Amino acid sequence: MLQRPRRNRKSASIRKMIQENRVTADDLIMPLFLVDGKGVEQKIPSLPVAYRRSLDKMLKEIAACVKLGLHSFILFPKIPKKHKDKTGTYSYDPDNFYLKAAQKIKNKFPQITLISDVALDPYSIDGHDGIVEDGRIVNDTSVGVLARVAIAQAEAGFDVIGPSDMMDGRVEAIREALDEAEYTEVSIMSYTAKYASGFYGPFRDALDSAPVSDPSIPKDKKTYQMDPANSREALIEAELDEMEGADFMMVKPAVHYLDVIRQLKDNTSLPIAAYHVSGECAMLIAACKNGWLDYETVMPETLLSIKRAGADLILTYFAKEFLMIQKKKK
Ligand code: PBG
């Protein structure tokens, strides 16, 4: 035999020399859940790696993450019912605790990248990402509100605006609104190919943001999020986002959509982020808790698979634990 591929696997040193992909702190974006109040650090039963935190605890958590080398965070708010209405007006209210918290986080950690979430679901009594009128999620009116939300977030100090709503034309509307308000340096990370997935369950538990159960309200997000059966359709979304001024593209979920990550990677020059979503993390944790899989092996392997598929960036609830494991192994 002239070719023996095993020669390149014979020692840890050689394996490291030929390693094609690596996950580092620079690739990771840590999602964090914010609640109003003080001293709050609540576990989320369906996502045992994440917590809902009030600002004081959040600042401590960010400090701990920064110490491990993380420098990019995406912040999601859990909005009390009293602030929810039909059109999500609290989303751009100057008194919104999420906006005020962002300002404080950026004051304390000016070096980090803070990413927002633009969608109405945490603020809408209907639990949809856009405005519901006569049983439908109306596109253009929703986009107007979302652009207003983006400006409020830029004003609060977010570095990157993250539209997760999947309305048509929102990236362009947000870009124009930001530029008009002279936030030309604020970036957009567009949820380009976001699927109507069942894997968002624990996230909706965390934020109490699921579509409400009411016969006059659509019970799912299938009229705006993409059909899990489709991959070529992601190319349409990618082409539009590129034209509309996105700075980053995102595929979501990640692990069950590795082919879509690869497809976008091969068809655009923009950086690709992949969202390793709550349900994907939860199923892994559950299997490990049962003793069926080894956490310290399969969790890093999962992140690596997302990277190998072509993601430049990974949003994952495991970001901090991944770096802790890595540090321990060194
Ligand atoms: C809301 C939003 C969702 C997620 C991120 N932003 C849920 C949804 O669209 O219903 C899901 C993230 C996760 O499951 O980890 N627009």
XYZ file of C-alpha atoms and ligand atoms in Angstrom:
346
model
C 0.000 0.000 0.000
C 1.483 3.341 -0.997
C -1.286 5.331 0.664
C -1.990 4.691 4.316
C -4.265 7.480 5.603
C -3.776 6.213 9.151
C -0.193 7.600 9.098
C -1.719 11.058 9.468
C -3.631 9.930 12.553
C -0.766 8.241 14.406
C -0.203 10.811 17.160
C -1.953 13.684 18.839
C 0.709 15.982 17.434
C 0.154 14.936 13.816
C -3.604 14.973 14.261
C -3.361 18.572 15.433
C -1.105 19.438 12.482
C -3.665 18.262 9.953
C -6.765 19.484 11.772
C -8.839 21.392 9.213
C -11.346 23.123 11.459
C -11.158 24.611 14.927
C -13.675 26.314 17.155
C -12.255 29.271 19.053
C -13.684 31.967 21.307
C -13.714 34.322 18.329
C -16.217 32.077 16.521
C -18.737 32.039 19.341
C -21.692 34.266 20.140
C -23.320 33.762 23.518
C -27.122 34.202 23.750
C -28.337 35.670 27.046
C -31.867 36.098 28.458
C -32.643 39.318 30.282
C -35.454 39.949 32.775
C -36.452 43.098 34.584
C -35.657 43.380 38.284
C -32.717 42.783 40.578
C -30.924 39.715 41.876
C -32.743 37.390 39.470
C -31.018 34.266 38.173
C -33.655 31.720 37.169
C -33.031 28.311 35.690
C -34.913 27.371 32.541
C -36.125 23.775 33.011
C -36.164 22.914 29.293
C -32.751 24.508 28.681
C -30.635 23.629 31.713
C -27.530 25.433 30.433
C -29.172 28.879 30.328
C -30.640 31.308 32.840
C -32.911 34.322 32.875
C -30.976 37.101 34.536
C -31.609 40.614 35.717
C -29.063 43.242 34.721
C -26.918 43.000 37.883
C -26.467 39.235 37.435
C -26.087 39.687 33.690
C -23.119 42.023 34.128
C -21.437 39.408 36.316
C -22.093 36.680 33.762
C -20.720 38.780 30.909
C -17.604 39.518 32.978
C -17.096 35.762 33.505
C -17.553 35.087 29.774
C -15.166 37.877 28.810
C -12.559 36.354 31.115
C -12.807 33.152 29.085
C -12.249 35.072 25.854
C -15.822 35.558 24.615
C -16.494 38.996 23.183
C -19.788 38.690 21.372
C -23.224 38.435 22.967
C -26.819 38.417 21.761
C -29.418 39.634 24.216
C -33.093 38.562 24.391
C -35.673 40.078 26.759
C -38.487 38.386 28.668
C -41.212 40.996 28.685
C -43.828 41.064 31.480
C -47.421 40.627 30.256
C -48.382 44.137 31.354
C -46.096 45.549 28.642
C -47.494 43.428 25.808
C -49.989 44.768 23.296
C -51.216 44.211 19.716
C -48.434 46.144 17.999
C -45.550 45.676 20.436
C -45.180 49.358 21.351
C -42.974 48.593 24.369
C -40.285 47.392 21.927
C -39.239 50.976 21.206
C -40.398 52.614 24.446
C -37.457 54.634 25.833
C -38.307 53.137 29.242
C -37.903 49.576 27.951
C -35.605 47.791 30.439
C -33.958 45.867 27.598
C -32.806 49.072 25.908
C -31.654 50.575 29.181
C -29.753 47.401 30.059
C -27.972 47.421 26.688
C -26.705 50.901 27.401
C -25.339 49.843 30.783
C -23.753 46.694 29.366
C -21.988 48.675 26.645
C -20.839 51.296 29.171
C -19.269 48.607 31.301
C -17.909 46.500 28.415
C -17.260 48.892 25.511
C -15.002 46.329 23.805
C -17.663 43.644 23.316
C -20.036 43.226 20.384
C -23.608 43.407 21.562
C -26.247 42.028 19.209
C -29.968 42.772 19.514
C -33.096 40.875 18.580
C -35.584 42.594 16.300
C -38.964 40.856 16.285
C -42.240 41.573 17.998
C -42.879 38.176 19.610
C -41.655 39.080 23.119
C -43.785 42.266 23.000
C -46.872 41.056 21.157
C -49.903 39.743 23.062
C -50.386 37.437 20.094
C -46.873 36.009 20.325
C -46.003 36.648 16.695
C -42.941 38.282 15.191
C -45.114 40.708 13.231
C -48.459 42.417 13.776
C -51.569 40.240 13.509
C -54.577 41.745 11.737
C -57.669 39.671 10.908
C -55.834 36.443 11.574
C -52.855 37.252 9.339
C -49.376 38.495 10.030
C -49.238 41.712 8.010
C -45.891 42.337 6.391
C -45.453 46.002 5.541
C -46.959 47.490 8.703
C -44.788 45.149 10.737
C -41.664 46.227 8.850
C -42.380 49.867 9.754
C -42.466 48.985 13.454
C -39.366 46.785 13.187
C -37.381 49.660 11.645
C -38.429 51.817 14.573
C -37.284 49.108 16.993
C -33.909 48.956 15.236
C -33.368 52.692 15.688
C -34.247 52.482 19.390
C -31.739 49.639 19.745
C -29.006 51.520 17.879
C -29.639 54.475 20.151
C -29.269 52.178 23.180
C -25.824 51.194 21.955
C -26.257 47.802 20.310
C -23.430 47.251 17.818
C -25.330 44.824 15.626
C -29.064 44.693 14.925
C -30.485 41.172 14.602
C -33.780 40.980 12.716
C -35.188 37.512 13.494
C -38.713 38.189 12.234
C -38.525 36.955 8.610
C -40.748 39.730 7.220
C -40.044 40.589 3.569
C -38.012 43.744 3.002
C -37.084 44.294 6.618
C -33.333 44.383 6.116
C -33.622 47.204 3.591
C -36.107 49.105 5.757
C -33.848 48.758 8.794
C -30.721 49.768 6.828
C -32.436 52.861 5.464
C -33.854 53.831 8.842
C -30.465 53.392 10.531
C -28.676 55.425 7.876
C -31.253 58.170 8.015
C -30.788 58.380 11.775
C -27.022 58.522 11.148
C -26.299 55.074 12.570
C -24.301 54.169 9.496
C -21.822 52.139 11.557
C -24.423 49.934 13.188
C -24.406 46.513 11.492
C -27.180 44.112 10.575
C -26.989 40.389 11.242
C -29.940 39.089 9.300
C -31.683 35.838 10.135
C -31.521 34.998 6.456
C -32.745 31.409 6.443
C -34.813 30.967 9.551
C -36.966 27.866 9.456
C -40.375 27.217 11.012
C -38.711 24.718 13.309
C -39.929 22.750 16.288
C -36.526 23.231 17.901
C -37.319 26.690 19.325
C -39.480 25.265 22.140
C -37.161 25.904 25.110
C -36.456 29.454 23.887
C -40.174 30.222 23.850
C -40.418 28.736 27.376
C -37.572 30.997 28.466
C -39.209 34.136 27.142
C -42.868 33.187 27.300
C -43.062 34.249 23.661
C -44.918 31.423 21.886
C -47.925 32.222 19.653
C -50.986 32.377 21.909
C -53.620 29.717 21.792
C -56.580 31.511 20.226
C -58.551 30.415 17.151
C -58.238 33.905 15.623
C -54.415 33.872 15.855
C -52.226 31.663 13.612
C -50.845 28.930 15.859
C -47.513 28.662 14.097
C -45.047 30.841 12.169
C -45.252 29.004 8.850
C -46.428 32.029 6.838
C -43.137 33.810 7.490
C -40.486 31.336 8.629
C -39.216 28.907 5.994
C -40.416 25.381 5.301
C -37.938 22.799 6.689
C -38.352 20.877 3.427
C -36.645 23.593 1.376
C -33.018 24.493 0.795
C -32.964 26.313 -2.578
C -35.403 28.846 -1.178
C -32.621 29.933 1.198
C -30.741 31.244 -1.826
C -33.569 33.668 -2.603
C -33.422 34.989 0.941
C -29.626 35.231 0.770
C -29.683 37.153 -2.491
C -32.241 39.597 -1.088
C -30.357 40.126 2.167
C -27.182 40.841 0.269
C -28.946 43.414 -1.921
C -30.754 44.910 1.058
C -27.550 45.619 2.975
C -27.039 42.801 5.484
C -23.542 42.548 6.991
C -23.914 38.982 8.270
C -26.226 36.168 7.234
C -27.628 33.602 9.580
C -28.944 30.080 9.205
C -31.220 28.825 11.945
C -31.385 26.139 13.336
C -27.824 24.934 12.769
C -27.308 21.212 13.335
C -30.377 20.102 11.402
C -29.585 22.557 8.590
C -25.883 21.974 7.981
C -26.572 21.625 4.247
C -28.121 25.087 4.192
C -25.079 26.548 5.966
C -22.828 25.015 3.324
C -25.049 26.223 0.507
C -24.998 29.835 1.694
C -21.261 29.629 2.332
C -20.730 28.611 -1.289
C -23.038 31.293 -2.651
C -22.206 34.468 -0.772
C -19.115 36.270 0.407
C -20.744 37.610 3.548
C -19.851 36.001 6.881
C -22.228 33.181 7.821
C -23.523 32.733 11.346
C -25.402 29.625 12.441
C -27.779 29.540 15.391
C -27.432 26.345 17.391
C -30.920 26.735 18.793
C -32.402 25.949 22.174
C -33.996 22.612 21.226
C -30.797 21.386 19.629
C -28.911 22.164 22.834
C -31.654 20.717 25.052
C -31.730 17.322 23.342
C -27.999 16.960 23.709
C -28.121 17.872 27.400
C -30.977 15.436 28.003
C -29.101 12.519 26.440
C -25.967 13.352 28.431
C -27.930 13.635 31.698
C -29.253 10.149 31.032
C -25.731 8.877 30.660
C -26.356 7.981 27.012
C -23.780 10.382 25.586
C -20.645 11.998 26.948
C -21.146 15.752 27.249
C -17.510 16.797 26.978
C -17.166 14.768 23.784
C -20.405 15.399 21.908
C -20.900 19.072 22.755
C -17.564 20.200 21.211
C -18.110 17.733 18.329
C -21.456 19.391 17.626
C -19.943 22.876 17.485
C -17.178 21.567 15.257
C -19.717 20.085 12.845
C -21.363 23.498 12.485
C -17.994 25.085 11.781
C -17.058 22.348 9.298
C -20.326 22.892 7.431
C -19.130 26.433 6.735
C -20.289 28.645 9.594
C -17.921 31.498 10.412
C -19.800 32.177 13.634
C -21.856 29.998 15.959
C -24.556 31.288 18.277
C -24.747 28.692 21.012
C -25.878 28.427 24.628
C -22.780 26.252 25.085
C -20.323 29.051 24.254
C -19.136 29.529 27.826
C -19.086 25.835 28.756
C -17.211 24.998 25.563
C -14.413 27.368 26.540
C -14.422 26.050 30.092
C -13.961 22.492 28.824
C -11.255 23.631 26.428
C -9.407 25.393 29.217
C -9.627 22.334 31.439
C -8.219 20.074 28.714
C -5.200 22.282 28.112
C -37.864 35.201 17.994
C -36.719 34.261 18.071
C -36.816 32.866 18.254
C -35.510 32.408 18.432
C -34.650 33.508 18.321
N -35.418 34.647 18.093
C -37.998 31.985 18.369
C -39.005 31.973 17.317
O -38.812 32.427 16.186
O -40.092 31.491 17.629
C -35.166 30.975 18.723
C -33.848 30.711 19.351
C -33.695 29.383 20.001
O -34.569 28.487 19.931
O -32.648 29.182 20.634
N -38.033 35.930 16.851
